[in-house]
PDB file of C-alpha atoms and ligand atoms in Angstrom:
ATOM      1  CA  MET A   1     -11.214   6.387   6.716  1.00 81.00           C
ATOM      2  CA  LYS A   2      -9.529   3.455   8.437  1.00 92.00           C
ATOM      3  CA  LYS A   3      -5.847   3.975   9.218  1.00 95.00           C
ATOM      4  CA  ILE A   4      -3.384   1.529   7.718  1.00 97.00           C
ATOM      5  CA  ILE A   5      -0.622   2.480  10.171  1.00 97.00           C
ATOM      6  CA  GLU A   6      -1.071   3.706  13.705  1.00 97.00           C
ATOM      7  CA  LEU A   7       1.793   4.257  16.146  1.00 98.00           C
ATOM      8  CA  LYS A   8       1.071   5.383  19.683  1.00 97.00           C
ATOM      9  CA  GLN A   9       3.814   6.534  22.045  1.00 98.00           C
ATOM     10  CA  VAL A  10       6.403   4.284  20.443  1.00 98.00           C
ATOM     11  CA  TYR A  11       9.928   4.180  21.860  1.00 98.00           C
ATOM     12  CA  LYS A  12      12.906   2.089  20.795  1.00 98.00           C
ATOM     13  CA  ASP A  13      15.983   1.549  22.981  1.00 97.00           C
ATOM     14  CA  TYR A  14      19.158  -0.227  21.954  1.00 96.00           C
ATOM     15  CA  PRO A  15      21.873  -1.348  24.366  1.00 92.00           C
ATOM     16  CA  GLN A  16      25.022   0.599  23.557  1.00 88.00           C
ATOM     17  CA  ALA A  17      28.271   0.641  25.545  1.00 88.00           C
ATOM     18  CA  GLY A  18      26.603  -0.837  28.615  1.00 91.00           C
ATOM     19  CA  THR A  19      23.653   1.586  28.684  1.00 93.00           C
ATOM     20  CA  LEU A  20      20.360   1.878  26.852  1.00 93.00           C
ATOM     21  CA  GLN A  21      20.266   4.441  24.084  1.00 95.00           C
ATOM     22  CA  THR A  22      16.799   5.626  23.090  1.00 97.00           C
ATOM     23  CA  VAL A  23      16.841   5.952  19.282  1.00 97.00           C
ATOM     24  CA  LEU A  24      13.106   6.618  18.826  1.00 98.00           C
ATOM     25  CA  HIS A  25      11.209   8.847  21.254  1.00 97.00           C
ATOM     26  CA  ASP A  26       7.459   9.055  21.614  1.00 97.00           C
ATOM     27  CA  ILE A  27       6.552   8.447  17.968  1.00 98.00           C
ATOM     28  CA  ASN A  28       2.862   9.062  17.229  1.00 97.00           C
ATOM     29  CA  LEU A  29       1.858   8.561  13.633  1.00 97.00           C
ATOM     30  CA  ASP A  30      -1.292   7.866  11.618  1.00 97.00           C
ATOM     31  CA  VAL A  31      -1.076   6.895   7.946  1.00 97.00           C
ATOM     32  CA  TYR A  32      -4.115   6.364   5.719  1.00 96.00           C
ATOM     33  CA  PRO A  33      -4.423   3.977   2.755  1.00 95.00           C
ATOM     34  CA  GLY A  34      -2.974   5.423  -0.447  1.00 94.00           C
ATOM     35  CA  GLU A  35      -0.556   7.824   1.236  1.00 95.00           C
ATOM     36  CA  PHE A  36       3.005   7.968  -0.082  1.00 95.00           C
ATOM     37  CA  VAL A  37       5.169   8.985   2.849  1.00 96.00           C
ATOM     38  CA  ALA A  38       8.817   9.934   2.337  1.00 96.00           C
ATOM     39  CA  ILE A  39      10.902   9.617   5.499  1.00 97.00           C
ATOM     40  CA  VAL A  40      13.845  11.978   5.395  1.00 96.00           C
ATOM     41  CA  GLY A  41      16.524  13.258   7.764  1.00 96.00           C
ATOM     42  CA  PRO A  42      20.216  12.817   8.551  1.00 95.00           C
ATOM     43  CA  SER A  43      21.858   9.388   8.902  1.00 95.00           C
ATOM     44  CA  GLY A  44      21.799   7.673  12.248  1.00 95.00           C
ATOM     45  CA  ASN A  45      18.642   9.468  13.407  1.00 96.00           C
ATOM     46  CA  GLY A  46      16.249   6.509  13.501  1.00 97.00           C
ATOM     47  CA  LYS A  47      14.661   6.277  10.033  1.00 97.00           C
ATOM     48  CA  SER A  48      15.516   2.626   9.351  1.00 96.00           C
ATOM     49  CA  THR A  49      14.619   1.701  12.912  1.00 97.00           C
ATOM     50  CA  LEU A  50      11.166   3.192  12.339  1.00 97.00           C
ATOM     51  CA  LEU A  51      10.705   1.141   9.147  1.00 97.00           C
ATOM     52  CA  ASN A  52      11.869  -2.019  10.938  1.00 96.00           C
ATOM     53  CA  LEU A  53       9.212  -1.483  13.594  1.00 97.00           C
ATOM     54  CA  LEU A  54       6.497  -0.985  10.962  1.00 96.00           C
ATOM     55  CA  THR A  55       7.363  -4.276   9.277  1.00 96.00           C
ATOM     56  CA  GLY A  56       7.729  -6.186  12.544  1.00 95.00           C
ATOM     57  CA  ILE A  57      11.392  -6.929  11.747  1.00 94.00           C
ATOM     58  CA  ASP A  58      12.151  -5.258  15.081  1.00 94.00           C
ATOM     59  CA  HIS A  59      10.043  -4.770  18.230  1.00 94.00           C
ATOM     60  CA  PRO A  60       9.219  -1.491  19.987  1.00 96.00           C
ATOM     61  CA  SER A  61      10.560  -1.106  23.535  1.00 96.00           C
ATOM     62  CA  ARG A  62       7.322   0.635  24.532  1.00 96.00           C
ATOM     63  CA  GLY A  63       4.149   1.731  22.795  1.00 97.00           C
ATOM     64  CA  LYS A  64       1.660   0.329  20.330  1.00 97.00           C
ATOM     65  CA  ILE A  65       1.970  -0.354  16.601  1.00 98.00           C
ATOM     66  CA  CYS A  66      -1.041  -1.329  14.541  1.00 97.00           C
ATOM     67  CA  VAL A  67      -0.573  -2.057  10.820  1.00 97.00           C
ATOM     68  CA  ASN A  68      -3.445  -3.035   8.545  1.00 96.00           C
ATOM     69  CA  GLY A  69      -5.597  -3.897  11.552  1.00 96.00           C
ATOM     70  CA  THR A  70      -3.021  -6.042  13.389  1.00 96.00           C
ATOM     71  CA  ALA A  71      -1.380  -5.060  16.695  1.00 97.00           C
ATOM     72  CA  LEU A  72       2.226  -6.040  16.020  1.00 96.00           C
ATOM     73  CA  GLN A  73       3.513  -5.781  19.568  1.00 87.00           C
ATOM     74  CA  ASN A  74       1.356  -8.778  20.549  1.00 85.00           C
ATOM     75  CA  LEU A  75       2.677 -11.171  17.896  1.00 93.00           C
ATOM     76  CA  SER A  76       5.414 -13.815  18.252  1.00 93.00           C
ATOM     77  CA  ASN A  77       8.262 -13.744  15.710  1.00 92.00           C
ATOM     78  CA  GLU A  78       6.706 -16.701  13.890  1.00 93.00           C
ATOM     79  CA  LYS A  79       3.316 -14.987  13.595  1.00 94.00           C
ATOM     80  CA  LEU A  80       5.035 -11.758  12.548  1.00 95.00           C
ATOM     81  CA  THR A  81       6.790 -13.551   9.701  1.00 93.00           C
ATOM     82  CA  GLN A  82       3.455 -14.926   8.454  1.00 93.00           C
ATOM     83  CA  TRP A  83       1.756 -11.582   8.866  1.00 95.00           C
ATOM     84  CA  ARG A  84       4.550  -9.763   7.010  1.00 95.00           C
ATOM     85  CA  GLY A  85       4.367 -12.166   4.059  1.00 94.00           C
ATOM     86  CA  ALA A  86       0.743 -11.261   3.422  1.00 94.00           C
ATOM     87  CA  ASN A  87       0.695  -7.592   4.379  1.00 96.00           C
ATOM     88  CA  VAL A  88       3.977  -5.874   3.550  1.00 97.00           C
ATOM     89  CA  GLY A  89       6.291  -5.762   0.548  1.00 96.00           C
ATOM     90  CA  ILE A  90       9.813  -4.692   1.479  1.00 96.00           C
ATOM     91  CA  VAL A  91      12.407  -3.154  -0.834  1.00 95.00           C
ATOM     92  CA  PHE A  92      15.955  -2.779   0.518  1.00 92.00           C
ATOM     93  CA  GLN A  93      18.859  -0.583  -0.560  1.00 90.00           C
ATOM     94  CA  PHE A  94      20.987  -3.605  -1.520  1.00 89.00           C
ATOM     95  CA  PHE A  95      18.131  -5.529  -3.200  1.00 91.00           C
ATOM     96  CA  GLN A  96      18.687  -8.737  -1.157  1.00 94.00           C
ATOM     97  CA  LEU A  97      17.645 -11.152  -3.873  1.00 97.00           C
ATOM     98  CA  LEU A  98      18.662 -14.761  -3.274  1.00 97.00           C
ATOM     99  CA  PRO A  99      21.801 -15.168  -5.436  1.00 97.00           C
ATOM    100  CA  ALA A 100      21.260 -18.820  -6.438  1.00 98.00           C
ATOM    101  CA  LEU A 101      17.706 -18.232  -7.698  1.00 98.00           C
ATOM    102  CA  SER A 102      16.661 -16.664 -11.010  1.00 98.00           C
ATOM    103  CA  LEU A 103      14.715 -13.398 -10.989  1.00 98.00           C
ATOM    104  CA  LEU A 104      11.589 -15.447 -11.689  1.00 98.00           C
ATOM    105  CA  GLN A 105      12.244 -17.828  -8.777  1.00 98.00           C
ATOM    106  CA  ASN A 106      12.966 -14.876  -6.485  1.00 98.00           C
ATOM    107  CA  THR A 107       9.602 -13.374  -7.458  1.00 98.00           C
ATOM    108  CA  VAL A 108       7.743 -16.653  -6.938  1.00 97.00           C
ATOM    109  CA  LEU A 109       9.220 -17.185  -3.468  1.00 96.00           C
ATOM    110  CA  PRO A 110       6.868 -14.965  -1.384  1.00 95.00           C
ATOM    111  CA  MET A 111       3.900 -16.692  -3.062  1.00 96.00           C
ATOM    112  CA  ASP A 112       5.331 -20.143  -2.195  1.00 95.00           C
ATOM    113  CA  PHE A 113       5.537 -18.949   1.383  1.00 91.00           C
ATOM    114  CA  LEU A 114       1.879 -17.922   1.485  1.00 89.00           C
ATOM    115  CA  GLY A 115       0.702 -21.001  -0.442  1.00 87.00           C
ATOM    116  CA  LEU A 116      -2.517 -19.444  -1.798  1.00 88.00           C
ATOM    117  CA  LEU A 117      -1.978 -20.037  -5.514  1.00 94.00           C
ATOM    118  CA  SER A 118      -1.197 -23.151  -7.554  1.00 95.00           C
ATOM    119  CA  LYS A 119       2.345 -23.601  -8.871  1.00 95.00           C
ATOM    120  CA  ASN A 120       1.317 -22.505 -12.370  1.00 96.00           C
ATOM    121  CA  GLN A 121      -0.581 -19.481 -11.091  1.00 97.00           C
ATOM    122  CA  ARG A 122       2.463 -18.402  -9.039  1.00 97.00           C
ATOM    123  CA  ARG A 123       4.721 -18.642 -12.066  1.00 97.00           C
ATOM    124  CA  GLU A 124       2.230 -16.758 -14.220  1.00 97.00           C
ATOM    125  CA  ARG A 125       1.834 -14.011 -11.673  1.00 97.00           C
ATOM    126  CA  ALA A 126       5.610 -13.720 -11.235  1.00 97.00           C
ATOM    127  CA  MET A 127       6.030 -13.382 -15.021  1.00 97.00           C
ATOM    128  CA  HIS A 128       3.310 -10.746 -15.097  1.00 95.00           C
ATOM    129  CA  LEU A 129       5.086  -8.775 -12.352  1.00 95.00           C
ATOM    130  CA  LEU A 130       8.452  -9.067 -14.093  1.00 96.00           C
ATOM    131  CA  GLU A 131       6.789  -7.750 -17.261  1.00 94.00           C
ATOM    132  CA  LEU A 132       5.376  -4.855 -15.252  1.00 91.00           C
ATOM    133  CA  VAL A 133       8.890  -3.885 -14.114  1.00 91.00           C
ATOM    134  CA  GLY A 134      10.322  -4.392 -17.626  1.00 92.00           C
ATOM    135  CA  LEU A 135      12.211  -7.603 -16.932  1.00 95.00           C
ATOM    136  CA  ALA A 136      10.309 -10.278 -18.861  1.00 95.00           C
ATOM    137  CA  ASP A 137      13.392 -11.012 -21.000  1.00 97.00           C
ATOM    138  CA  ALA A 138      15.648 -11.386 -17.952  1.00 97.00           C
ATOM    139  CA  ALA A 139      13.324 -13.669 -15.945  1.00 98.00           C
ATOM    140  CA  GLU A 140      15.596 -16.718 -16.139  1.00 98.00           C
ATOM    141  CA  ARG A 141      18.794 -14.849 -15.262  1.00 98.00           C
ATOM    142  CA  LEU A 142      20.494 -14.910 -11.880  1.00 98.00           C
ATOM    143  CA  PRO A 143      20.793 -11.620  -9.939  1.00 98.00           C
ATOM    144  CA  SER A 144      24.557 -11.592 -10.683  1.00 97.00           C
ATOM    145  CA  GLN A 145      23.790 -11.644 -14.423  1.00 98.00           C
ATOM    146  CA  VAL A 146      21.806  -8.375 -14.425  1.00 97.00           C
ATOM    147  CA  SER A 147      22.533  -4.746 -13.492  1.00 94.00           C
ATOM    148  CA  GLY A 148      21.870  -3.131 -10.106  1.00 93.00           C
ATOM    149  CA  GLY A 149      18.846  -1.306 -11.505  1.00 93.00           C
ATOM    150  CA  GLN A 150      17.423  -4.548 -12.868  1.00 94.00           C
ATOM    151  CA  GLN A 151      17.999  -6.250  -9.517  1.00 95.00           C
ATOM    152  CA  GLN A 152      16.136  -3.459  -7.779  1.00 93.00           C
ATOM    153  CA  ARG A 153      13.261  -3.713 -10.246  1.00 94.00           C
ATOM    154  CA  ALA A 154      13.145  -7.484  -9.607  1.00 96.00           C
ATOM    155  CA  ALA A 155      13.101  -6.740  -5.868  1.00 96.00           C
ATOM    156  CA  ILE A 156      10.076  -4.485  -6.465  1.00 95.00           C
ATOM    157  CA  ALA A 157       8.356  -7.295  -8.419  1.00 95.00           C
ATOM    158  CA  ARG A 158       9.086  -9.615  -5.478  1.00 96.00           C
ATOM    159  CA  ALA A 159       7.686  -7.036  -3.025  1.00 96.00           C
ATOM    160  CA  LEU A 160       4.446  -6.978  -5.049  1.00 95.00           C
ATOM    161  CA  ALA A 161       4.147 -10.777  -5.258  1.00 96.00           C
ATOM    162  CA  ASN A 162       1.425 -11.159  -2.641  1.00 95.00           C
ATOM    163  CA  ASP A 163      -0.249  -7.875  -3.580  1.00 93.00           C
ATOM    164  CA  PRO A 164       0.365  -6.323  -0.136  1.00 95.00           C
ATOM    165  CA  PRO A 165      -1.454  -3.081   0.683  1.00 95.00           C
ATOM    166  CA  LEU A 166       1.744  -1.599   2.144  1.00 97.00           C
ATOM    167  CA  ILE A 167       5.137  -1.227   0.458  1.00 96.00           C
ATOM    168  CA  VAL A 168       8.074  -0.250   2.642  1.00 97.00           C
ATOM    169  CA  ALA A 169      11.346   0.788   1.034  1.00 95.00           C
ATOM    170  CA  ASP A 170      14.649   1.720   2.679  1.00 95.00           C
ATOM    171  CA  GLU A 171      16.704   3.944   0.365  1.00 92.00           C
ATOM    172  CA  PRO A 172      15.628   2.002  -2.741  1.00 92.00           C
ATOM    173  CA  THR A 173      17.711   4.183  -5.070  1.00 91.00           C
ATOM    174  CA  GLY A 174      20.633   4.630  -2.655  1.00 90.00           C
ATOM    175  CA  ASN A 175      22.838   2.188  -4.528  1.00 86.00           C
ATOM    176  CA  LEU A 176      21.875   3.153  -8.099  1.00 86.00           C
ATOM    177  CA  ASP A 177      23.245   5.704 -10.554  1.00 87.00           C
ATOM    178  CA  ALA A 178      20.991   8.629 -11.500  1.00 86.00           C
ATOM    179  CA  ALA A 179      19.610   7.173 -14.760  1.00 83.00           C
ATOM    180  CA  THR A 180      18.847   3.803 -13.161  1.00 85.00           C
ATOM    181  CA  ALA A 181      17.310   5.523 -10.156  1.00 87.00           C
ATOM    182  CA  ASP A 182      14.938   7.288 -12.570  1.00 86.00           C
ATOM    183  CA  SER A 183      13.516   4.000 -13.865  1.00 85.00           C
ATOM    184  CA  VAL A 184      12.983   2.791 -10.290  1.00 86.00           C
ATOM    185  CA  PHE A 185      11.385   6.148  -9.478  1.00 86.00           C
ATOM    186  CA  ASP A 186       8.877   5.611 -12.318  1.00 87.00           C
ATOM    187  CA  LEU A 187       7.864   2.286 -10.795  1.00 88.00           C
ATOM    188  CA  PHE A 188       7.187   3.822  -7.404  1.00 89.00           C
ATOM    189  CA  ALA A 189       5.197   6.619  -9.058  1.00 88.00           C
ATOM    190  CA  HIS A 190       3.143   3.892 -10.781  1.00 89.00           C
ATOM    191  CA  LEU A 191       2.510   2.145  -7.433  1.00 90.00           C
ATOM    192  CA  ARG A 192       1.502   5.488  -5.905  1.00 87.00           C
ATOM    193  CA  ASP A 193      -0.962   6.031  -8.764  1.00 89.00           C
ATOM    194  CA  GLN A 194      -2.392   2.550  -8.152  1.00 89.00           C
ATOM    195  CA  GLY A 195      -3.238   3.540  -4.590  1.00 89.00           C
ATOM    196  CA  LYS A 196      -0.657   1.459  -2.709  1.00 93.00           C
ATOM    197  CA  THR A 197       0.469   2.857   0.608  1.00 96.00           C
ATOM    198  CA  LEU A 198       4.187   3.614   0.416  1.00 96.00           C
ATOM    199  CA  MET A 199       6.560   4.318   3.303  1.00 97.00           C
ATOM    200  CA  MET A 200       9.993   5.135   1.986  1.00 95.00           C
ATOM    201  CA  VAL A 201      13.250   6.287   3.519  1.00 96.00           C
ATOM    202  CA  THR A 202      15.023   8.263   0.825  1.00 93.00           C
ATOM    203  CA  HIS A 203      17.773  10.815   0.242  1.00 91.00           C
ATOM    204  CA  ASN A 204      16.607  11.114  -3.380  1.00 89.00           C
ATOM    205  CA  GLU A 205      14.909  14.507  -3.656  1.00 88.00           C
ATOM    206  CA  MET A 206      12.898  13.526  -6.719  1.00 86.00           C
ATOM    207  CA  LEU A 207      11.403  10.548  -4.871  1.00 87.00           C
ATOM    208  CA  ALA A 208      10.762  12.620  -1.767  1.00 89.00           C
ATOM    209  CA  ASP A 209       9.052  15.282  -3.905  1.00 88.00           C
ATOM    210  CA  ALA A 210       6.780  12.637  -5.470  1.00 87.00           C
ATOM    211  CA  ALA A 211       5.479  11.753  -2.008  1.00 92.00           C
ATOM    212  CA  SER A 212       2.182  13.057  -0.684  1.00 92.00           C
ATOM    213  CA  ARG A 213       3.707  13.568   2.741  1.00 95.00           C
ATOM    214  CA  LYS A 214       7.191  14.126   4.129  1.00 95.00           C
ATOM    215  CA  LEU A 215       8.234  13.043   7.615  1.00 96.00           C
ATOM    216  CA  GLU A 216      11.503  14.445   8.827  1.00 96.00           C
ATOM    217  CA  ILE A 217      13.120  12.420  11.572  1.00 97.00           C
ATOM    218  CA  ARG A 218      15.721  14.133  13.739  1.00 97.00           C
ATOM    219  CA  CYS A 219      17.278  12.729  16.888  1.00 97.00           C
ATOM    220  CA  GLY A 220      14.709   9.939  16.954  1.00 97.00           C
ATOM    221  CA  ARG A 221      11.690  12.252  16.874  1.00 98.00           C
ATOM    222  CA  ILE A 222       9.265  13.377  14.182  1.00 97.00           C
ATOM    223  CA  HIS A 223      10.704  16.841  13.594  1.00 97.00           C
ATOM    224  CA  THR A 224       8.295  17.886  10.810  1.00 95.00           C
ATOM    225  CA  ASP A 225       5.341  16.189   9.120  1.00 95.00           C
ATOM    226  CA  THR A 226       4.237  18.011   5.972  1.00 90.00           C
ATOM    227  CA  SER A 227       1.966  17.449   2.992  1.00 81.00           C
ATOM    228  CA  PRO A 228       2.625  19.495  -0.181  1.00 67.00           C
ATOM    229  CA  ALA A 229      -0.514  21.550   0.575  1.00 62.00           C
ATOM    230  CA  ASP A 230       1.048  22.623   3.894  1.00 66.00           C
ATOM    231  CA  THR A 231       3.984  24.243   2.144  1.00 54.00           C
ATOM    232  CA  PHE A 232       1.906  26.815   0.263  1.00 50.00           C
TER     233      PHE A 232
HETATM  234  P1  ADP B   1      19.005   6.086  10.024  1.00 67.69           P
HETATM  235  O1  ADP B   1      18.157   5.116   9.306  1.00 67.69           O
HETATM  236  O2  ADP B   1      18.350   7.420  10.245  1.00 67.69           O
HETATM  237  O3  ADP B   1      20.372   6.217   9.418  1.00 67.69           O
HETATM  238  P2  ADP B   1      19.065   4.069  12.092  1.00 67.69           P
HETATM  239  O4  ADP B   1      17.650   3.823  12.430  1.00 67.69           O
HETATM  240  O5  ADP B   1      19.778   3.092  11.229  1.00 67.69           O
HETATM  241  O6  ADP B   1      19.241   5.545  11.525  1.00 67.69           O
HETATM  242  O7  ADP B   1      19.897   4.174  13.451  1.00 67.69           O
HETATM  243  C1  ADP B   1      19.510   5.022  14.545  1.00 67.69           C
HETATM  244  C2  ADP B   1      20.429   4.766  15.718  1.00 67.69           C
HETATM  245  O8  ADP B   1      20.164   3.459  16.238  1.00 67.69           O
HETATM  246  C3  ADP B   1      21.922   4.812  15.379  1.00 67.69           C
HETATM  247  O9  ADP B   1      22.595   5.419  16.456  1.00 67.69           O
HETATM  248  C4  ADP B   1      22.286   3.354  15.279  1.00 67.69           C
HETATM  249  O10 ADP B   1      23.640   3.167  15.628  1.00 67.69           O
HETATM  250  C5  ADP B   1      21.364   2.708  16.309  1.00 67.69           C
HETATM  251  N1  ADP B   1      21.030   1.311  15.978  1.00 67.69           N
HETATM  252  C6  ADP B   1      20.331   0.900  14.888  1.00 67.69           C
HETATM  253  N2  ADP B   1      20.185  -0.442  14.896  1.00 67.69           N
HETATM  254  C7  ADP B   1      20.827  -0.877  16.028  1.00 67.69           C
HETATM  255  C8  ADP B   1      21.032  -2.163  16.612  1.00 67.69           C
HETATM  256  N3  ADP B   1      20.542  -3.274  16.060  1.00 67.69           N
HETATM  257  N4  ADP B   1      21.729  -2.224  17.777  1.00 67.69           N
HETATM  258  C9  ADP B   1      22.205  -1.109  18.371  1.00 67.69           C
HETATM  259  N5  ADP B   1      22.035   0.136  17.868  1.00 67.69           N
HETATM  260  C10 ADP B   1      21.361   0.251  16.722  1.00 67.69           C
END
């Protein structure tokens, strides 16, 4: 099967206190379509940096990153932004919805950016996605007028707007109480069942246990890489 993510000898250095600190060392990783990968490990060990490289938000210092058939290290920032809009849906810990736009407008936005559908089709699709995440009644509300859990569900609808094959999430339940986290968990389980590829940094054990594969990152290296079958 064709890989959806391929990292070869990837390193990331950041300048810190006048020197270069290597925060990711020699990362080699293959992910296949439909995998749900939970990325776990202590804070400050490189998990978010790894996600930022996969989405092209940040660049590797060395090595090769290929996602959905595109070599990211060769793309300009402008091309990366276009590529990301069509290929990756991103869900952040703090939702990052635009505060002046309704949930519906926030969900339409990635489709406006891609420009593939008519205005009516974009609105219809956004409504459909908000229904899917249980927010049809709140579509016209601003992010500040709904709860954190509802904002995160709207952020998931927005991430699905362009039907990307890959969903990347950075601690998507990190800012939610347990009950609200459960409803967000159900949505990710639904996406997993639909065959989306999911890469998720999480401290939530239930989410990590729902994954088909667990990557543990320690000191900027892949410390363990296990599928449930490996643990028996
Ligand atoms: P985690 O997600 O595991 O908490 P991060 O990937 O956020 O870890 O951070 C790994 C290391 O990289 C930390 O030491 C952090 O301070 C450093 N780091 C992350 N982003 C930057 C940046 N933009 N500039 C400098 N250092 C950074």
